[in-house]
Amino acid sequence: MFLLRSSAALRSAIAPAMRPAANSVAQSSLRAFSSSVRLLEGHGPPIIQGEGSKSGEVPSNLSQATGSERFELLGRMQGVDVWGMQPLDATRVGTIKDPILVESLYPERVIGCTGSPADSHDTVWISLNTDLKHHRCPECGSVYSLNYLAPPEDHGDEHH
């Protein structure tokens, strides 16, 4: 009987805010990631992984690459620039009415302006974001605008 009273006393001494709720993230994070119900139902990002190497063979980059590295390797094999690394349009100076559009899957992207025509001034690094509609190079005056390509559900209120 004494043990029951003391354990009840200990439980009541713990502040309610310190106790995790029944469905809290703290308890759900103890579950193994591989057993997540959402992953088993097909939710979440696709898992991109190679087949690995055969026993006794040295694996190639393609056979052991996973995630974004494998995505990039597969794109290169098909001749596709998956990250869009081509240079920005330097044949003209961007204006407020016709800015140079920079596509991004993130709400912020850093670009390097070398002027128009290309290499007419040293590289000036400009951080484009969704807070401002237009960003101007302080050296040549060219105007850039970020074209945020993320799905609408990823656009938070802070980006509008």
PDB file of C-alpha atoms in Angstrom:
ATOM      1  CA  MET A   1       0.000   0.000   0.000  1.00  0.00           C
ATOM      2  CA  PHE A   2       2.869   2.333   0.777  1.00  0.00           C
ATOM      3  CA  LEU A   3       4.305   1.842  -2.742  1.00  0.00           C
ATOM      4  CA  LEU A   4       1.034   2.746  -4.385  1.00  0.00           C
ATOM      5  CA  ARG A   5       0.760   5.926  -2.347  1.00  0.00           C
ATOM      6  CA  SER A   6       4.344   6.958  -3.032  1.00  0.00           C
ATOM      7  CA  SER A   7       4.101   6.341  -6.787  1.00  0.00           C
ATOM      8  CA  ALA A   8       0.809   8.263  -6.855  1.00  0.00           C
ATOM      9  CA  ALA A   9       2.493  11.068  -4.947  1.00  0.00           C
ATOM     10  CA  LEU A  10       5.362  11.122  -7.431  1.00  0.00           C
ATOM     11  CA  ARG A  11       2.981  11.222 -10.378  1.00  0.00           C
ATOM     12  CA  SER A  12       1.026  14.098  -8.889  1.00  0.00           C
ATOM     13  CA  ALA A  13       4.234  15.993  -8.117  1.00  0.00           C
ATOM     14  CA  ILE A  14       5.172  16.125 -11.806  1.00  0.00           C
ATOM     15  CA  ALA A  15       3.824  19.285 -13.356  1.00  0.00           C
ATOM     16  CA  PRO A  16       1.097  18.591 -15.918  1.00  0.00           C
ATOM     17  CA  ALA A  17       3.002  20.606 -18.534  1.00  0.00           C
ATOM     18  CA  MET A  18       5.994  18.305 -18.110  1.00  0.00           C
ATOM     19  CA  ARG A  19       3.975  15.180 -18.876  1.00  0.00           C
ATOM     20  CA  PRO A  20       3.716  14.238 -22.568  1.00  0.00           C
ATOM     21  CA  ALA A  21       0.234  14.080 -24.003  1.00  0.00           C
ATOM     22  CA  ALA A  22      -1.084  10.692 -25.126  1.00  0.00           C
ATOM     23  CA  ASN A  23      -0.682  11.538 -28.833  1.00  0.00           C
ATOM     24  CA  SER A  24       2.338  13.809 -28.573  1.00  0.00           C
ATOM     25  CA  VAL A  25       5.191  14.021 -31.027  1.00  0.00           C
ATOM     26  CA  ALA A  26       7.599  12.934 -28.291  1.00  0.00           C
ATOM     27  CA  GLN A  27       5.930   9.530 -28.019  1.00  0.00           C
ATOM     28  CA  SER A  28       5.477   9.112 -31.772  1.00  0.00           C
ATOM     29  CA  SER A  29       9.149   9.904 -32.382  1.00  0.00           C
ATOM     30  CA  LEU A  30      10.103   6.797 -30.428  1.00  0.00           C
ATOM     31  CA  ARG A  31       8.601   4.650 -33.176  1.00  0.00           C
ATOM     32  CA  ALA A  32      11.015   3.269 -35.736  1.00  0.00           C
ATOM     33  CA  PHE A  33      10.990   5.325 -38.925  1.00  0.00           C
ATOM     34  CA  SER A  34      10.631   2.186 -41.047  1.00  0.00           C
ATOM     35  CA  SER A  35       7.376   1.277 -39.341  1.00  0.00           C
ATOM     36  CA  SER A  36       5.695   4.600 -39.939  1.00  0.00           C
ATOM     37  CA  VAL A  37       2.111   4.072 -41.092  1.00  0.00           C
ATOM     38  CA  ARG A  38       2.290   7.061 -43.445  1.00  0.00           C
ATOM     39  CA  LEU A  39       5.280   5.590 -45.275  1.00  0.00           C
ATOM     40  CA  LEU A  40       3.559   2.234 -45.560  1.00  0.00           C
ATOM     41  CA  GLU A  41       0.522   3.956 -47.072  1.00  0.00           C
ATOM     42  CA  GLY A  42       2.704   5.532 -49.780  1.00  0.00           C
ATOM     43  CA  HIS A  43       2.840   9.062 -48.326  1.00  0.00           C
ATOM     44  CA  GLY A  44       6.030  11.064 -48.172  1.00  0.00           C
ATOM     45  CA  PRO A  45       8.823  11.553 -50.676  1.00  0.00           C
ATOM     46  CA  PRO A  46       9.731   8.690 -53.008  1.00  0.00           C
ATOM     47  CA  ILE A  47      12.653   6.546 -51.949  1.00  0.00           C
ATOM     48  CA  ILE A  48      15.242   6.655 -54.720  1.00  0.00           C
ATOM     49  CA  GLN A  49      17.890   3.999 -54.269  1.00  0.00           C
ATOM     50  CA  GLY A  50      20.031   1.778 -56.458  1.00  0.00           C
ATOM     51  CA  GLU A  51      20.038  -1.990 -56.595  1.00  0.00           C
ATOM     52  CA  GLY A  52      23.477  -2.208 -54.974  1.00  0.00           C
ATOM     53  CA  SER A  53      26.329  -4.347 -56.222  1.00  0.00           C
ATOM     54  CA  LYS A  54      26.435  -8.104 -56.656  1.00  0.00           C
ATOM     55  CA  SER A  55      28.407 -10.164 -54.190  1.00  0.00           C
ATOM     56  CA  GLY A  56      32.135  -9.975 -54.881  1.00  0.00           C
ATOM     57  CA  GLU A  57      31.902  -6.902 -57.153  1.00  0.00           C
ATOM     58  CA  VAL A  58      32.959  -3.334 -56.532  1.00  0.00           C
ATOM     59  CA  PRO A  59      29.838  -1.116 -56.674  1.00  0.00           C
ATOM     60  CA  SER A  60      29.627   1.634 -59.278  1.00  0.00           C
ATOM     61  CA  ASN A  61      28.425   5.126 -58.428  1.00  0.00           C
ATOM     62  CA  LEU A  62      25.082   4.422 -60.056  1.00  0.00           C
ATOM     63  CA  SER A  63      24.471   1.124 -58.257  1.00  0.00           C
ATOM     64  CA  GLN A  64      25.078   2.561 -54.786  1.00  0.00           C
ATOM     65  CA  ALA A  65      23.805   6.131 -55.188  1.00  0.00           C
ATOM     66  CA  THR A  66      20.632   7.093 -53.320  1.00  0.00           C
ATOM     67  CA  GLY A  67      18.360  10.114 -52.999  1.00  0.00           C
ATOM     68  CA  SER A  68      19.229  13.338 -54.787  1.00  0.00           C
ATOM     69  CA  GLU A  69      22.605  11.983 -55.942  1.00  0.00           C
ATOM     70  CA  ARG A  70      20.886   9.103 -57.778  1.00  0.00           C
ATOM     71  CA  PHE A  71      18.270  11.509 -59.169  1.00  0.00           C
ATOM     72  CA  GLU A  72      21.061  13.665 -60.627  1.00  0.00           C
ATOM     73  CA  LEU A  73      22.957  10.655 -62.068  1.00  0.00           C
ATOM     74  CA  LEU A  74      19.822   9.297 -63.749  1.00  0.00           C
ATOM     75  CA  GLY A  75      19.101  12.754 -65.183  1.00  0.00           C
ATOM     76  CA  ARG A  76      22.629  13.023 -66.595  1.00  0.00           C
ATOM     77  CA  MET A  77      22.232   9.624 -68.269  1.00  0.00           C
ATOM     78  CA  GLN A  78      19.117  10.943 -70.025  1.00  0.00           C
ATOM     79  CA  GLY A  79      20.733  14.279 -70.892  1.00  0.00           C
ATOM     80  CA  VAL A  80      18.539  16.285 -68.521  1.00  0.00           C
ATOM     81  CA  ASP A  81      19.853  19.070 -66.273  1.00  0.00           C
ATOM     82  CA  VAL A  82      17.722  18.196 -63.236  1.00  0.00           C
ATOM     83  CA  TRP A  83      18.879  21.180 -61.150  1.00  0.00           C
ATOM     84  CA  GLY A  84      18.609  23.825 -63.921  1.00  0.00           C
ATOM     85  CA  MET A  85      22.221  24.984 -63.672  1.00  0.00           C
ATOM     86  CA  GLN A  86      22.276  26.861 -66.989  1.00  0.00           C
ATOM     87  CA  PRO A  87      23.412  30.484 -66.712  1.00  0.00           C
ATOM     88  CA  LEU A  88      20.863  33.275 -66.375  1.00  0.00           C
ATOM     89  CA  ASP A  89      19.951  35.382 -69.391  1.00  0.00           C
ATOM     90  CA  ALA A  90      22.804  37.899 -69.770  1.00  0.00           C
ATOM     91  CA  THR A  91      21.811  39.158 -73.212  1.00  0.00           C
ATOM     92  CA  ARG A  92      19.721  41.953 -71.718  1.00  0.00           C
ATOM     93  CA  VAL A  93      19.351  44.068 -68.611  1.00  0.00           C
ATOM     94  CA  GLY A  94      16.276  43.204 -66.569  1.00  0.00           C
ATOM     95  CA  THR A  95      13.795  46.012 -65.912  1.00  0.00           C
ATOM     96  CA  ILE A  96      10.946  46.336 -63.438  1.00  0.00           C
ATOM     97  CA  LYS A  97       8.448  45.732 -66.260  1.00  0.00           C
ATOM     98  CA  ASP A  98      10.485  42.821 -67.684  1.00  0.00           C
ATOM     99  CA  PRO A  99      12.722  41.362 -64.938  1.00  0.00           C
ATOM    100  CA  ILE A 100      15.024  38.387 -65.427  1.00  0.00           C
ATOM    101  CA  LEU A 101      13.108  35.483 -63.890  1.00  0.00           C
ATOM    102  CA  VAL A 102      14.998  33.067 -61.650  1.00  0.00           C
ATOM    103  CA  GLU A 103      13.208  29.792 -60.910  1.00  0.00           C
ATOM    104  CA  SER A 104      13.554  28.182 -57.496  1.00  0.00           C
ATOM    105  CA  LEU A 105      11.982  25.419 -55.427  1.00  0.00           C
ATOM    106  CA  TYR A 106      12.973  27.330 -52.285  1.00  0.00           C
ATOM    107  CA  PRO A 107      11.747  30.736 -51.097  1.00  0.00           C
ATOM    108  CA  GLU A 108      15.308  32.090 -51.333  1.00  0.00           C
ATOM    109  CA  ARG A 109      18.075  31.745 -53.918  1.00  0.00           C
ATOM    110  CA  VAL A 110      21.492  33.355 -54.325  1.00  0.00           C
ATOM    111  CA  ILE A 111      22.518  34.418 -57.842  1.00  0.00           C
ATOM    112  CA  GLY A 112      25.616  36.033 -59.277  1.00  0.00           C
ATOM    113  CA  CYS A 113      25.172  39.006 -61.622  1.00  0.00           C
ATOM    114  CA  THR A 114      28.056  39.751 -64.008  1.00  0.00           C
ATOM    115  CA  GLY A 115      26.219  42.444 -65.970  1.00  0.00           C
ATOM    116  CA  SER A 116      25.036  42.673 -69.527  1.00  0.00           C
ATOM    117  CA  PRO A 117      26.765  41.761 -71.750  1.00  0.00           C
ATOM    118  CA  ALA A 118      28.159  38.930 -69.633  1.00  0.00           C
ATOM    119  CA  ASP A 119      31.291  39.716 -67.611  1.00  0.00           C
ATOM    120  CA  SER A 120      30.911  43.492 -67.956  1.00  0.00           C
ATOM    121  CA  HIS A 121      31.486  43.822 -64.186  1.00  0.00           C
ATOM    122  CA  ASP A 122      32.749  41.663 -61.345  1.00  0.00           C
ATOM    123  CA  THR A 123      30.322  39.111 -59.946  1.00  0.00           C
ATOM    124  CA  VAL A 124      27.860  40.677 -57.521  1.00  0.00           C
ATOM    125  CA  TRP A 125      26.033  38.120 -55.361  1.00  0.00           C
ATOM    126  CA  ILE A 126      22.346  38.880 -54.835  1.00  0.00           C
ATOM    127  CA  SER A 127      20.047  37.020 -52.457  1.00  0.00           C
ATOM    128  CA  LEU A 128      16.608  36.753 -54.063  1.00  0.00           C
ATOM    129  CA  ASN A 129      13.638  35.949 -51.838  1.00  0.00           C
ATOM    130  CA  THR A 130       9.876  35.954 -51.832  1.00  0.00           C
ATOM    131  CA  ASP A 131       9.681  38.968 -49.502  1.00  0.00           C
ATOM    132  CA  LEU A 132      10.440  41.381 -52.357  1.00  0.00           C
ATOM    133  CA  LYS A 133       8.993  41.198 -55.852  1.00  0.00           C
ATOM    134  CA  HIS A 134      12.069  42.742 -57.540  1.00  0.00           C
ATOM    135  CA  HIS A 135      15.765  42.692 -56.667  1.00  0.00           C
ATOM    136  CA  ARG A 136      18.241  45.060 -58.331  1.00  0.00           C
ATOM    137  CA  CYS A 137      21.971  44.616 -58.971  1.00  0.00           C
ATOM    138  CA  PRO A 138      23.752  47.601 -57.369  1.00  0.00           C
ATOM    139  CA  GLU A 139      26.465  47.558 -60.071  1.00  0.00           C
ATOM    140  CA  CYS A 140      24.532  47.470 -63.386  1.00  0.00           C
ATOM    141  CA  GLY A 141      20.917  48.035 -62.253  1.00  0.00           C
ATOM    142  CA  SER A 142      19.585  44.796 -63.739  1.00  0.00           C
ATOM    143  CA  VAL A 143      16.334  43.656 -62.091  1.00  0.00           C
ATOM    144  CA  TYR A 144      15.727  40.041 -61.045  1.00  0.00           C
ATOM    145  CA  SER A 145      12.569  38.380 -59.794  1.00  0.00           C
ATOM    146  CA  LEU A 146      12.233  35.029 -58.016  1.00  0.00           C
ATOM    147  CA  ASN A 147       9.749  32.603 -59.584  1.00  0.00           C
ATOM    148  CA  TYR A 148       8.914  30.341 -56.615  1.00  0.00           C
ATOM    149  CA  LEU A 149       7.938  26.952 -58.081  1.00  0.00           C
ATOM    150  CA  ALA A 150       7.028  25.044 -54.907  1.00  0.00           C
ATOM    151  CA  PRO A 151       3.526  23.543 -54.723  1.00  0.00           C
ATOM    152  CA  PRO A 152       0.907  25.941 -53.291  1.00  0.00           C
ATOM    153  CA  GLU A 153       0.576  23.887 -50.089  1.00  0.00           C
ATOM    154  CA  ASP A 154       4.277  24.594 -49.393  1.00  0.00           C
ATOM    155  CA  HIS A 155       3.776  28.357 -49.686  1.00  0.00           C
ATOM    156  CA  GLY A 156       3.420  29.653 -46.159  1.00  0.00           C
ATOM    157  CA  ASP A 157       1.731  32.893 -45.193  1.00  0.00           C
ATOM    158  CA  GLU A 158       5.169  34.408 -44.567  1.00  0.00           C
ATOM    159  CA  HIS A 159       5.937  34.211 -48.309  1.00  0.00           C
ATOM    160  CA  HIS A 160       3.032  36.356 -49.510  1.00  0.00           C
TER     161      HIS A 160
END
